[in-house]
mmCIF file of C-alpha atoms in Angstrom:
data_model
loop_
_atom_site.group_PDB
_atom_site.id
_atom_site.type_symbol
_atom_site.label_atom_id
_atom_site.label_comp_id
_atom_site.label_asym_id
_atom_site.label_seq_id
_atom_site.Cartn_x
_atom_site.Cartn_y
_atom_site.Cartn_z
ATOM 1 C CA MET A 6 -35.702 17.662 9.532
ATOM 2 C CA ASN A 7 -38.167 16.059 7.142
ATOM 3 C CA ILE A 8 -41.626 15.820 8.661
ATOM 4 C CA LEU A 9 -42.645 12.883 6.469
ATOM 5 C CA LYS A 10 -39.646 10.779 7.473
ATOM 6 C CA THR A 11 -40.482 11.463 11.111
ATOM 7 C CA TRP A 12 -44.130 10.357 10.729
ATOM 8 C CA LYS A 13 -43.886 7.848 7.859
ATOM 9 C CA LYS A 14 -44.743 4.724 9.886
ATOM 10 C CA LYS A 15 -47.963 6.313 11.178
ATOM 11 C CA LEU A 16 -49.239 7.733 7.873
ATOM 12 C CA LEU A 17 -51.629 6.314 5.340
ATOM 13 C CA PHE A 18 -50.441 9.014 2.922
ATOM 14 C CA GLY A 19 -48.101 11.967 3.109
ATOM 15 C CA PHE A 20 -46.930 14.703 0.757
ATOM 16 C CA TYR A 21 -44.301 17.413 1.238
ATOM 17 C CA ILE A 22 -43.030 19.923 -1.330
ATOM 18 C CA PHE A 23 -40.121 22.228 -0.614
ATOM 19 C CA PRO A 24 -37.485 24.093 -2.642
ATOM 20 C CA ALA A 25 -34.273 22.223 -3.383
ATOM 21 C CA MET A 26 -32.283 25.427 -3.039
ATOM 22 C CA GLN A 27 -32.852 26.845 0.429
ATOM 23 C CA SER A 28 -31.465 29.756 2.381
ATOM 24 C CA PRO A 29 -31.880 30.886 5.983
ATOM 25 C CA GLU A 30 -34.965 32.979 6.714
ATOM 26 C CA MET A 31 -36.646 31.888 3.496
ATOM 27 C CA GLU A 32 -40.337 32.865 3.700
ATOM 28 C CA ASP A 33 -41.684 30.173 1.362
ATOM 29 C CA ALA A 34 -40.370 26.755 2.287
ATOM 30 C CA GLY A 35 -43.244 24.671 0.956
ATOM 31 C CA PHE A 36 -46.080 22.734 2.523
ATOM 32 C CA SER A 37 -46.952 19.274 3.762
ATOM 33 C CA LEU A 38 -50.072 17.188 4.101
ATOM 34 C CA ARG A 39 -50.299 14.117 6.334
ATOM 35 C CA LEU A 40 -53.239 11.713 6.241
ATOM 36 C CA PHE A 41 -53.541 9.341 9.182
ATOM 37 C CA PRO A 42 -55.501 6.067 8.980
ATOM 38 C CA ASN A 43 -58.286 7.511 11.157
ATOM 39 C CA GLY A 44 -58.998 10.177 8.518
ATOM 40 C CA THR A 45 -57.240 13.078 10.227
ATOM 41 C CA VAL A 46 -55.429 15.328 7.776
ATOM 42 C CA ILE A 47 -52.847 17.774 9.084
ATOM 43 C CA TYR A 48 -51.521 20.348 6.657
ATOM 44 C CA GLN A 49 -48.790 22.895 7.274
ATOM 45 C CA THR A 50 -46.946 25.625 5.418
ATOM 46 C CA TYR A 51 -43.349 26.456 6.264
ATOM 47 C CA ARG A 52 -40.692 29.135 6.313
ATOM 48 C CA LEU A 53 -37.045 28.699 7.331
ATOM 49 C CA ASN A 54 -35.510 30.218 10.451
ATOM 50 C CA SER A 55 -32.072 31.840 10.644
ATOM 51 C CA LYS A 56 -30.473 28.375 10.915
ATOM 52 C CA GLY A 57 -32.274 27.166 7.774
ATOM 53 C CA GLU A 58 -34.627 24.898 9.747
ATOM 54 C CA PRO A 59 -38.311 24.634 8.831
ATOM 55 C CA VAL A 60 -40.727 26.567 11.010
ATOM 56 C CA ILE A 61 -44.492 26.174 10.732
ATOM 57 C CA LYS A 62 -46.179 29.290 9.318
ATOM 58 C CA GLU A 63 -49.712 27.938 9.157
ATOM 59 C CA SER A 64 -51.241 24.699 10.324
ATOM 60 C CA GLY A 65 -54.684 23.205 9.936
ATOM 61 C CA ARG A 66 -56.631 20.033 10.361
ATOM 62 C CA VAL A 67 -59.538 18.410 8.602
ATOM 63 C CA THR A 68 -61.077 14.959 8.908
ATOM 64 C CA LEU A 69 -61.876 12.846 5.867
ATOM 65 C CA GLY A 70 -64.840 10.503 5.988
ATOM 66 C CA GLU A 71 -64.610 6.752 6.309
ATOM 67 C CA ASN A 72 -65.523 6.166 2.643
ATOM 68 C CA THR A 73 -62.781 8.468 1.395
ATOM 69 C CA VAL A 74 -60.161 6.964 3.704
ATOM 70 C CA SER A 75 -61.244 3.486 2.628
ATOM 71 C CA ARG A 76 -60.947 4.468 -1.039
ATOM 72 C CA ILE A 77 -57.438 5.821 -0.453
ATOM 73 C CA ALA A 78 -56.420 2.719 1.505
ATOM 74 C CA ARG A 79 -57.741 0.498 -1.308
ATOM 75 C CA THR A 80 -55.798 2.543 -3.867
ATOM 76 C CA ILE A 81 -52.582 2.122 -1.910
ATOM 77 C CA ALA A 82 -53.266 -1.585 -1.376
ATOM 78 C CA GLY A 83 -53.920 -1.991 -5.088
ATOM 79 C CA TYR A 84 -50.486 -0.546 -5.831
ATOM 80 C CA ALA A 85 -48.724 -2.421 -2.997
ATOM 81 C CA LYS A 86 -46.347 -4.318 -5.280
ATOM 82 C CA GLU A 87 -45.432 -1.164 -7.226
ATOM 83 C CA ILE A 88 -45.014 0.892 -4.041
ATOM 84 C CA ASP A 89 -42.777 -1.750 -2.499
ATOM 85 C CA ALA A 90 -40.559 -1.664 -5.609
ATOM 86 C CA LEU A 91 -40.131 2.135 -5.555
ATOM 87 C CA PRO A 92 -36.669 3.393 -4.607
ATOM 88 C CA GLU A 93 -36.284 5.855 -1.742
ATOM 89 C CA TYR A 94 -34.992 8.454 -4.229
ATOM 90 C CA THR A 95 -35.593 8.961 -7.926
ATOM 91 C CA ASN A 96 -33.251 10.854 -10.233
ATOM 92 C CA ASN A 97 -34.482 12.396 -13.478
ATOM 93 C CA GLY A 98 -31.364 14.476 -14.031
ATOM 94 C CA SER A 99 -32.729 17.646 -12.384
ATOM 95 C CA CYS A 100 -30.394 19.780 -10.335
ATOM 96 C CA ASP A 101 -32.672 22.383 -8.768
ATOM 97 C CA GLY A 102 -36.350 23.230 -8.422
ATOM 98 C CA ASN A 103 -38.658 21.499 -5.941
ATOM 99 C CA ILE A 104 -38.293 18.338 -3.942
ATOM 100 C CA TYR A 105 -41.447 16.248 -3.669
ATOM 101 C CA ASP A 106 -41.626 13.694 -0.884
ATOM 102 C CA PHE A 107 -44.335 11.055 -0.673
ATOM 103 C CA VAL A 108 -45.353 8.463 1.893
ATOM 104 C CA PHE A 109 -47.604 5.581 0.931
ATOM 105 C CA CYS A 110 -48.433 3.440 4.004
ATOM 106 C CA GLY A 111 -44.968 3.824 5.514
ATOM 107 C CA LYS A 112 -42.994 3.768 2.236
ATOM 108 C CA TYR A 113 -41.034 7.020 1.811
ATOM 109 C CA VAL A 114 -40.062 8.229 -1.679
ATOM 110 C CA SER A 115 -38.305 11.490 -2.557
ATOM 111 C CA THR A 116 -38.182 13.055 -6.028
ATOM 112 C CA LEU A 117 -36.798 16.215 -7.582
ATOM 113 C CA ASN A 118 -38.964 18.014 -10.134
ATOM 114 C CA ILE A 119 -41.257 15.045 -10.603
ATOM 115 C CA GLN A 120 -43.057 15.007 -13.921
ATOM 116 C CA ARG A 121 -45.118 12.648 -16.010
ATOM 117 C CA THR A 122 -43.242 11.491 -19.083
ATOM 118 C CA ASP A 123 -44.099 9.492 -22.144
ATOM 119 C CA PRO A 124 -41.189 7.036 -22.359
ATOM 120 C CA SER A 125 -41.765 6.255 -26.041
ATOM 121 C CA LYS A 126 -41.644 9.957 -26.909
ATOM 122 C CA VAL A 127 -38.514 10.471 -24.802
ATOM 123 C CA MET A 128 -36.903 7.417 -26.435
ATOM 124 C CA GLN A 129 -37.587 8.936 -29.843
ATOM 125 C CA ASP A 130 -36.608 12.527 -28.964
ATOM 126 C CA ASN A 131 -33.659 11.880 -26.657
ATOM 127 C CA PRO A 132 -32.411 8.259 -26.666
ATOM 128 C CA ALA A 133 -29.449 8.998 -24.366
ATOM 129 C CA TYR A 134 -31.714 10.560 -21.721
ATOM 130 C CA TYR A 135 -34.156 7.676 -22.067
ATOM 131 C CA GLU A 136 -31.421 5.097 -21.552
ATOM 132 C CA LYS A 137 -30.042 6.885 -18.497
ATOM 133 C CA TYR A 138 -33.359 7.682 -16.753
ATOM 134 C CA ARG A 139 -35.899 5.156 -18.066
ATOM 135 C CA PHE A 140 -36.366 3.431 -14.723
ATOM 136 C CA ASP A 141 -36.717 6.752 -12.889
ATOM 137 C CA MET A 142 -39.287 7.918 -15.451
ATOM 138 C CA ALA A 143 -41.296 4.734 -14.871
ATOM 139 C CA ASP A 144 -41.079 5.173 -11.078
ATOM 140 C CA GLU A 145 -42.168 8.811 -11.303
ATOM 141 C CA ASN A 146 -45.111 7.894 -13.540
ATOM 142 C CA THR A 147 -46.166 5.267 -10.978
ATOM 143 C CA ILE A 148 -45.907 7.797 -8.130
ATOM 144 C CA LEU A 149 -48.020 10.277 -10.090
ATOM 145 C CA ASP A 150 -50.625 7.604 -10.915
ATOM 146 C CA ILE A 151 -51.036 6.794 -7.211
ATOM 147 C CA PHE A 152 -50.990 10.476 -6.254
ATOM 148 C CA ALA A 153 -53.740 11.272 -8.792
ATOM 149 C CA ARG A 154 -56.015 8.539 -7.471
ATOM 150 C CA ILE A 155 -55.495 9.613 -3.864
ATOM 151 C CA THR A 156 -56.083 13.296 -4.614
ATOM 152 C CA ASP A 157 -59.209 12.456 -6.641
ATOM 153 C CA ALA A 158 -60.618 10.700 -3.577
ATOM 154 C CA MET A 159 -59.761 13.667 -1.336
ATOM 155 C CA LYS A 160 -61.523 16.131 -3.648
ATOM 156 C CA GLN A 161 -64.848 14.553 -2.690
ATOM 157 C CA GLU A 162 -64.375 16.166 0.696
ATOM 158 C CA TYR A 163 -63.133 19.541 -0.501
ATOM 159 C CA THR A 164 -59.473 18.839 0.144
ATOM 160 C CA GLU A 165 -57.816 19.649 -3.165
ATOM 161 C CA LEU A 166 -54.180 18.609 -3.292
ATOM 162 C CA TYR A 167 -52.031 19.216 -6.347
ATOM 163 C CA LEU A 168 -48.263 19.044 -6.796
ATOM 164 C CA HIS A 169 -47.944 22.813 -6.256
ATOM 165 C CA HIS A 170 -51.142 23.813 -4.458
ATOM 166 C CA LEU A 171 -53.459 22.908 -1.620
ATOM 167 C CA ALA A 172 -56.995 24.150 -1.043
ATOM 168 C CA VAL A 173 -59.188 23.071 1.850
ATOM 169 C CA ASN A 174 -62.918 23.815 1.904
ATOM 170 C CA GLY A 175 -62.480 26.325 -0.909
ATOM 171 C CA GLU A 176 -59.682 28.227 0.862
ATOM 172 C CA MET A 177 -56.294 28.326 -0.867
ATOM 173 C CA ILE A 178 -53.731 27.210 1.711
ATOM 174 C CA TYR A 179 -50.735 27.156 -0.595
#
């Protein structure tokens, strides 16, 4: 069960990282953050039970102020055309690592080992890779641009979200 898919229509923004390779009773199965339009942020860390299903290890809640939520909503609105054009899944040729799921105002996007790339450098260094994944690279760069602007807004209120870490009010959550 993917928590972001379940809540996507109600979220202003959502983020979920989890390992692509999973096994039952795995102790570290990632974390999620869900931002609702009223400013409520719910964050959770996960482990997997004996059936390989996610189980909440830790859960918390914080409320972002109206100015921060407005800034995030304006960011998402400013990227509306780009967000609408994003595919549900990107493929950069990765086979394992971490899956990163995002929700931007109801739009769900899933990536594997997302990374910022310089297309001109990739075209020069590896033309075959560039030709095969150029659209996915552009989509991933767009996702990371939006993510950076949203997380910059959240930092004003001591909610520090990165691709691999989350800290709330100075406490490392993940």
